[in-house]
Coordinates of C-alpha atoms in Angstrom, one line a residue:
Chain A
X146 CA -9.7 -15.5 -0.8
X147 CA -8.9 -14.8 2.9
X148 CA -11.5 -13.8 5.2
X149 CA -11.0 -12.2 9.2
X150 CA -14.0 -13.2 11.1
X151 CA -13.1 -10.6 13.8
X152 CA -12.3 -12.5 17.0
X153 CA -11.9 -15.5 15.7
X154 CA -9.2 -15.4 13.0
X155 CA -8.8 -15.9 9.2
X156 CA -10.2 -18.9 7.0
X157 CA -9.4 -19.3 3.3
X158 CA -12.3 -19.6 0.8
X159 CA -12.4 -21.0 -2.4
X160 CA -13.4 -18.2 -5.1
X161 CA -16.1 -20.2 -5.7
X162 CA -18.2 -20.2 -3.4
X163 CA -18.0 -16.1 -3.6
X164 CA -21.8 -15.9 -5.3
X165 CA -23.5 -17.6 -2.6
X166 CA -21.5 -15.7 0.1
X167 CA -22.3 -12.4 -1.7
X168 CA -25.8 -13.4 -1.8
X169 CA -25.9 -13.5 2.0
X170 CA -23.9 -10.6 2.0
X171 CA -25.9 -8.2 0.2
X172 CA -28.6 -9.3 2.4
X173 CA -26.7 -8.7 5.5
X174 CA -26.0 -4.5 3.9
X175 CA -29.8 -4.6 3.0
X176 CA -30.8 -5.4 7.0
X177 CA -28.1 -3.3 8.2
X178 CA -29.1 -0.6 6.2
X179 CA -33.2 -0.6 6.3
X180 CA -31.8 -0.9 10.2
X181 CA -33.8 -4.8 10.5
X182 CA -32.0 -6.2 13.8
X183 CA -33.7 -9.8 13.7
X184 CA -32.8 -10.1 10.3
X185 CA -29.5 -8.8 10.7
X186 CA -28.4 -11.1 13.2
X187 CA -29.8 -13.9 11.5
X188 CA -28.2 -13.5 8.0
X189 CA -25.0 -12.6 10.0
X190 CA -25.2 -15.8 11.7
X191 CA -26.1 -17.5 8.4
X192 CA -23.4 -15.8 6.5
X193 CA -20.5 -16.8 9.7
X194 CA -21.3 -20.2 9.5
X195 CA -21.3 -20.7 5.8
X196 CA -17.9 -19.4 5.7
X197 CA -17.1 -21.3 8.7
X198 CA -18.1 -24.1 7.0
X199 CA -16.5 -23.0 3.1
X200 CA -13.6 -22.0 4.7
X201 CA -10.3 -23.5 5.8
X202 CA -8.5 -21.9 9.0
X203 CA -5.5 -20.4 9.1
X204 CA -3.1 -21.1 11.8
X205 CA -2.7 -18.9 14.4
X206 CA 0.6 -17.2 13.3
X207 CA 0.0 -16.9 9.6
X208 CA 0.8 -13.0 8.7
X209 CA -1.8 -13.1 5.3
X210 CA -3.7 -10.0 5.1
X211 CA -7.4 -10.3 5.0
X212 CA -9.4 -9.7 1.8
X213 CA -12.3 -9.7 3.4
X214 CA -13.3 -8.7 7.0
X215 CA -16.6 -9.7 8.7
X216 CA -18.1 -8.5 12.0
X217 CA -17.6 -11.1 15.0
X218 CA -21.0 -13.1 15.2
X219 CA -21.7 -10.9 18.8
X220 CA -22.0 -7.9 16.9
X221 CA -24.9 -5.6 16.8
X222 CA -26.4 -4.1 13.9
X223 CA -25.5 -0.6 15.6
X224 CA -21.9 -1.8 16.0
X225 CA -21.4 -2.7 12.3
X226 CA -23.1 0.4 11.5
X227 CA -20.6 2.7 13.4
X228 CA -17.8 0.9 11.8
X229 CA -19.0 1.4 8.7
X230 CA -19.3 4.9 9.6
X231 CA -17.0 7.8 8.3
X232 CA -15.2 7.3 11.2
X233 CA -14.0 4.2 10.6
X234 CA -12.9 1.4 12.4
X235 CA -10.5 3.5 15.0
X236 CA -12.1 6.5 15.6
X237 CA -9.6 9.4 15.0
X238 CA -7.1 7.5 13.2
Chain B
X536 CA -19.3 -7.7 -4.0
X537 CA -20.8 -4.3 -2.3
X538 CA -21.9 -5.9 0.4
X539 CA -21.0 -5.4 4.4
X540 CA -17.7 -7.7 4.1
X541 CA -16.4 -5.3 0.9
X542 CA -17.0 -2.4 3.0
X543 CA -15.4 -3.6 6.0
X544 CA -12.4 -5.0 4.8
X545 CA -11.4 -1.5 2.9
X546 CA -12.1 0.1 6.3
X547 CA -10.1 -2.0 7.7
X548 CA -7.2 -2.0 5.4
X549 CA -7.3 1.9 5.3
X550 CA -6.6 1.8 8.8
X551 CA -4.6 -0.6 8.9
X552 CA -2.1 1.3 6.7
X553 CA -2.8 4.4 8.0
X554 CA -1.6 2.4 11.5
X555 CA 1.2 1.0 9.3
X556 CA 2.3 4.8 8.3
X557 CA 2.3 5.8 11.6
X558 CA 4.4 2.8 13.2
X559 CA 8.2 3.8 13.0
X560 CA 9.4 0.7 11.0
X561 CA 7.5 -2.5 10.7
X562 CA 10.4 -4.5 11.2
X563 CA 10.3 -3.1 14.6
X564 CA 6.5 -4.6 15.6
X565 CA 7.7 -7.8 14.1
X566 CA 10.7 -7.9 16.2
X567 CA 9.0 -7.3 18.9
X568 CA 5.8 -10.1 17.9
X569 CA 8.7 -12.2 17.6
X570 CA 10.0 -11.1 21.1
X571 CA 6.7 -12.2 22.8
X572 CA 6.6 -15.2 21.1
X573 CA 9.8 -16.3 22.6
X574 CA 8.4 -15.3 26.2
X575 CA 5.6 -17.5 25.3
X576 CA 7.5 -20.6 24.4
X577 CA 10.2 -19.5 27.7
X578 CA 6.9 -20.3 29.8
X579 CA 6.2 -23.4 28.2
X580 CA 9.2 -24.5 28.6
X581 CA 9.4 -23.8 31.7
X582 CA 5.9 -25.3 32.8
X583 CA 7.4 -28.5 31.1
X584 CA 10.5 -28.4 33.6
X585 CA 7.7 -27.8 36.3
X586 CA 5.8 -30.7 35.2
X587 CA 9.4 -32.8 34.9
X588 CA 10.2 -31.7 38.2
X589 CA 7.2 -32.9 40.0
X590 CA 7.3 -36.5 38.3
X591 CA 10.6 -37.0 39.7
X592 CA 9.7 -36.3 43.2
X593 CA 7.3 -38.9 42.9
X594 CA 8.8 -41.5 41.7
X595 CA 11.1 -41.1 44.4
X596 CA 8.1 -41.3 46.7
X597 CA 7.5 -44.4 45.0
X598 CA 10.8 -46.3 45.0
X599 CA 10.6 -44.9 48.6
X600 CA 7.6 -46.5 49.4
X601 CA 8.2 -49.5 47.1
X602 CA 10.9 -50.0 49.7
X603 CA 9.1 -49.8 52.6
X604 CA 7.4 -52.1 51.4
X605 CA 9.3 -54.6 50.6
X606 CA 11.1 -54.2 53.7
X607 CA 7.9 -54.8 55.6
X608 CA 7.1 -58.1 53.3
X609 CA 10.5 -59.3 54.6
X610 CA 10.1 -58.5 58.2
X611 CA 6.6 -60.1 57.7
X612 CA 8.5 -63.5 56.2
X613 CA 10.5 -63.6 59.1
X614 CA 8.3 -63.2 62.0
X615 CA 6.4 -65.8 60.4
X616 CA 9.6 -67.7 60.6
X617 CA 10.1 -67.1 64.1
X618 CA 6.5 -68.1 65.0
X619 CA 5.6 -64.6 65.6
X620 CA 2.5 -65.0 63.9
X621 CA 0.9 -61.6 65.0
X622 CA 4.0 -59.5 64.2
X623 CA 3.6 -61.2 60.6
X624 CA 0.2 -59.7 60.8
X625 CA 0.9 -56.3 61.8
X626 CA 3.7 -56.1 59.5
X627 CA 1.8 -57.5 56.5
X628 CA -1.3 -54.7 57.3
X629 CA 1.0 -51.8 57.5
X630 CA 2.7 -52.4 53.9
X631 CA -1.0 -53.1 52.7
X632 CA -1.6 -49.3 53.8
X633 CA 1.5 -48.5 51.7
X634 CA 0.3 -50.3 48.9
X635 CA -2.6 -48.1 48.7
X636 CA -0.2 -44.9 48.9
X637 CA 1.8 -46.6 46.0
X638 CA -1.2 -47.9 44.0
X639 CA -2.2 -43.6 44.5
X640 CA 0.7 -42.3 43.8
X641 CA 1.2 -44.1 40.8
X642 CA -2.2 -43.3 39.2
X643 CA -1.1 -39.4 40.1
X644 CA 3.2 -40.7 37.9
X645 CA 1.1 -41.4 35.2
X646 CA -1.5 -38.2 35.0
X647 CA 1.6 -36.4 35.6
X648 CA 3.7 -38.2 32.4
X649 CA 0.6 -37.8 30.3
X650 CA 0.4 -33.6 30.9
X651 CA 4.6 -33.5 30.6
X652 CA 4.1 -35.6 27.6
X653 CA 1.6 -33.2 26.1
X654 CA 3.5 -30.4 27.2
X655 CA 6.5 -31.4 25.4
X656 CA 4.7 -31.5 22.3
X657 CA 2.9 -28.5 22.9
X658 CA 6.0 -27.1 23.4
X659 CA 8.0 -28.6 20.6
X660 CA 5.2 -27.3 18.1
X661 CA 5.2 -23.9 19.6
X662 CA 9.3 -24.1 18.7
X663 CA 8.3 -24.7 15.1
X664 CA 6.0 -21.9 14.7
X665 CA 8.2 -19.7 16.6
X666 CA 10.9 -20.8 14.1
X667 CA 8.5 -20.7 11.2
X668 CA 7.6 -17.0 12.7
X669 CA 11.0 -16.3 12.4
X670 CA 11.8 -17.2 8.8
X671 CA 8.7 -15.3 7.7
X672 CA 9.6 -11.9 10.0
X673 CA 13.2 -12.2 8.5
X674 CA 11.6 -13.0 4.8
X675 CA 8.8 -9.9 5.2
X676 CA 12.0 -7.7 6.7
X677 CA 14.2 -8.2 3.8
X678 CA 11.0 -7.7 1.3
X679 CA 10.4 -4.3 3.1
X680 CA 13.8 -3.7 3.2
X681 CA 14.1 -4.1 -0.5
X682 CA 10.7 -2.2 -0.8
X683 CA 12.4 0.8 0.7
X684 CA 15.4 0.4 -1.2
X685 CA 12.9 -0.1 -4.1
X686 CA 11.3 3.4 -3.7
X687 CA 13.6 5.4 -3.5
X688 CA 15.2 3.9 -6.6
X689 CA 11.9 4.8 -7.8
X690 CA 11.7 8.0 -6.5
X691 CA 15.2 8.9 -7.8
X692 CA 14.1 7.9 -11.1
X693 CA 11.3 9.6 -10.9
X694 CA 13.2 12.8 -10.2
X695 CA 15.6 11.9 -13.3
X696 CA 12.7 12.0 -15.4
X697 CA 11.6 15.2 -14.2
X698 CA 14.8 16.7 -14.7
X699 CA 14.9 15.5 -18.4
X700 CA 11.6 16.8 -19.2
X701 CA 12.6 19.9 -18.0
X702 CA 15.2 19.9 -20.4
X703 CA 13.0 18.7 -22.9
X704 CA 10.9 21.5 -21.8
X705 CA 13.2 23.8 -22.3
X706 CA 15.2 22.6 -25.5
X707 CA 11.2 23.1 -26.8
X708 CA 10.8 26.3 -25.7
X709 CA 14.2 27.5 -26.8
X710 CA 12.9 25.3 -30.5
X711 CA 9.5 27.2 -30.5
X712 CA 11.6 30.5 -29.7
X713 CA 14.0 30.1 -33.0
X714 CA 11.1 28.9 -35.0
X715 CA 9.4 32.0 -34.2
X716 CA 11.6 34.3 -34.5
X717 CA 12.6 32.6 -38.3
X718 CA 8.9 33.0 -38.8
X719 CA 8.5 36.7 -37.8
X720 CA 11.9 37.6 -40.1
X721 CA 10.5 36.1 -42.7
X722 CA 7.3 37.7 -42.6
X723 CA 9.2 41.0 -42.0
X724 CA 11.1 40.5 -45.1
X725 CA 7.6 39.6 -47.5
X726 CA 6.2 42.6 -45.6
X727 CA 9.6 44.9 -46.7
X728 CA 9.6 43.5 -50.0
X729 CA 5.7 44.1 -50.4
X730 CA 6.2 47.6 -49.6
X731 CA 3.6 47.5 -46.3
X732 CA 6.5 48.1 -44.2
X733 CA 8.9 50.8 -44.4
X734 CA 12.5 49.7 -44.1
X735 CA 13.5 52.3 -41.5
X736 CA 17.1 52.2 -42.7
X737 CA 16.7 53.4 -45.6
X738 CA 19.6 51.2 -47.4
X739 CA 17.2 48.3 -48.6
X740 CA 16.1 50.7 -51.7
X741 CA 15.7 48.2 -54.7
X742 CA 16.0 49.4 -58.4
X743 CA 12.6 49.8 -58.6
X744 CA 12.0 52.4 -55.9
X745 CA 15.2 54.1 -57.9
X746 CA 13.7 54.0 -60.9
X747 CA 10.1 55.6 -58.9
X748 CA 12.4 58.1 -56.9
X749 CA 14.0 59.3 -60.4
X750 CA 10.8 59.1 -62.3
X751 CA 9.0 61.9 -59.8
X752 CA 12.1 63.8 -59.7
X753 CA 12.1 64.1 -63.4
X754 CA 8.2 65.5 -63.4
X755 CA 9.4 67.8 -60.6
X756 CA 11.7 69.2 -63.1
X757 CA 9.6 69.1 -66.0
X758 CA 7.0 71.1 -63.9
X759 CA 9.4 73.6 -63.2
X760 CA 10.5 74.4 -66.4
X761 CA 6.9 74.6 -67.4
X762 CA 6.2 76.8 -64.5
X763 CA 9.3 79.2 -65.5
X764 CA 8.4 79.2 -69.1
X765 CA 4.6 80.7 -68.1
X766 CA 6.3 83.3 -65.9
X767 CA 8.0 84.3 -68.8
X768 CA 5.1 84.1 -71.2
X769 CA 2.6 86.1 -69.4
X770 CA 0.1 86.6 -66.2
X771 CA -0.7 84.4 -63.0
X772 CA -3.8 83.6 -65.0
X773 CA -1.8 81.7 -68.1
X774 CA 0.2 80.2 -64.6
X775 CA -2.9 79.1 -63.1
X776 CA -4.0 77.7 -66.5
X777 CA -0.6 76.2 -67.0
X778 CA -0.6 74.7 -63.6
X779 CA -4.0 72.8 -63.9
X780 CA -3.2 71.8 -67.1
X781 CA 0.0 70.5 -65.7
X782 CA -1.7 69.0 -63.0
X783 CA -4.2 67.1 -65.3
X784 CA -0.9 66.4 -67.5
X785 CA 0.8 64.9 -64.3
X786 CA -2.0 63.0 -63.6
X787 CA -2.1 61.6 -67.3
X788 CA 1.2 62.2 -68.5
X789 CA 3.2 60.1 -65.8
X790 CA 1.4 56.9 -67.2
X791 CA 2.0 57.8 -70.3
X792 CA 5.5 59.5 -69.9
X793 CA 6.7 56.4 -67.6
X794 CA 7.3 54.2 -70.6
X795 CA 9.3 56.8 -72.6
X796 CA 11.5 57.0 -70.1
X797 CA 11.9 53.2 -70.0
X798 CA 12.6 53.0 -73.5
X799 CA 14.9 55.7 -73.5

């Protein structure tokens, strides 16, 4: 499956390794939603460098579309929150 | 998977189709990716030449100087040869200073081949992606192409099918409309033959109701010969007497009465 770690490009991750991402994952929504900073940042930083590390690169000027889209590891728990938000990603669009 | 990356990536994909609706023609933004692309490798290409450009210049610093040099060793040989042991000297310091120039310059020839070296390969792989980027904008061009062409193949289908189920529609309707109509003539026909309905035209009278119509006309006429008989008899009371008699008699009389005539 192809992942978009935003700002730093895609990585392809074996379908296997899916439970333990989703693990970290479900985790990450848990934080974000009971609105845990610390905890946030670090299971966003744990779940960024697991797929980092599960995950092959793409090059550059591969045209696959993402499956799955994570927030760039500067991201505040705010941020994520507002793009999660009904308005979406682009505001008005 | 419910988790933050799920709900991100339909985000994102929502928008980015809704982006994707909005764009003119996506052959367009990859005409134009590919456009950029070209600028890119352009400047590459032409920090390359740049790089190229500046090696030259010095190594023809360096044959320059290499030359000097030389020139200088020779000059030094021969005022040694003349006895001219101080011009030997002077001579001999002076290409020494160029040697150190050269000895500079070179270290600066071979920085300058390393970066033009990776350069060129920097730039040759840029060409292959650009290429590769090419294929695949041509490749994803034709698929969209074909996508369009697709739907509205699909779409004229689609509007084929609609057609033909309104005629199947309407060759039901017109079905339920016959079948209905046989259905109501044939219940108006049980209903006419039952009796419940009155055939308003009067020409459907079967032998029966002939035989009926005949039958009453026949008391009618019996009655009236009774009645005249009484008038000749005697008084309105003997009428009166004769006439509820002759009512009970109709009443019993026409049952009874009914099969004489038949056997007659």
């Amino acid at each position: 499956m192809i992942v978009r770690i935003m700002g730093e490009g895609q990585v392809e991750v074996a379908d296997s390794h899916f439970p333990e991402l989703d693990t970290l994952d479900d985790d990450l929504l848990a934080e974000m939603e009971s609105g845990d900073g610390p905890g946030f940042r670090t299971t966003l930083h744990a779940l960024l460098e697991k797929v980092r590390e599960l995950g092959e690169p793409l090059p550059v000027d591969s045209l696959e579309p993402s499956e799955l889209i994570l927030p760039s590891p500067d991201a505040t728990l705010e941020e994520v929150r507002e793009l999660l938000g009904e308005d979406g990603l682009i505001p008005g669009a | 998977m419910s988790g933050v990356m799920k709900r991100m990536g339909m985000i994102f994909r929502a928008k980015a189709n809704k982006a994707l609706d909005r764009a003119e023609d996506p052959r367009e933004t990859l005409d134009y990716s590919y456009q950029k692309q070209l600028e890119l490798l352009q400047k590459v290409r032409r920090g390359v030449a740049d790089v190229a450009t500046s090696r030259k210049r010095l190594e023809l610093q360096l044959n320059q100087l290499q030359g000097q040099s030389s020139k200088l060793e020779d000059q030094g040989r021969k005022a040694l040869a003349l006895g001219r042991e101080d011009l030997a000297r002077e001579a001999l310091s002076r290409r020494a200073a160029l040697q150190q120039q050269v000895t500079d310059l070179e270290t600066q020839h071979q920085t300058l081949q390393g970066e033009e070296e990776k350069l060129t390969l920097a730039a040759q792989r840029l060409q292959a992606k650009v290429d590769a980027f090419r294929t695949k904008k041509e490749t994803i061009k034709a698929t969209y192409t074909a996508a369009q062409a697709q739907t509205r193949i699909a779409e004229s289908f689609s509007g084929i099918s609609e057609e033909m189920s309104d005629v199947g529609v309407a060759i039901q309707r017109a079905e339920d409309k016959t079948a209905q109509l046989q259905a109501r003539a044939g219940a108006i026909d049980e209903l006419l033959a039952s009796g419940a309905l009155d055939d308003q035209s009067g020409l459907a009278k079967d032998d029966i109701q002939a035989e009926l119509d005949r039958l009453s006309g026949g008391t009618d006429v019996e009655l009236e010969l009774q009645r005249m008989k009484a008038e000749l008899a005697g008084g309105p009371a003997s009428q009166q007497a004769i006439e509820g008699g002759a009512q009970r008699q109709d009443a019993s009389g026409q049952q009874q009465s009914t099969p004489r005539f038949d056997k007659q």
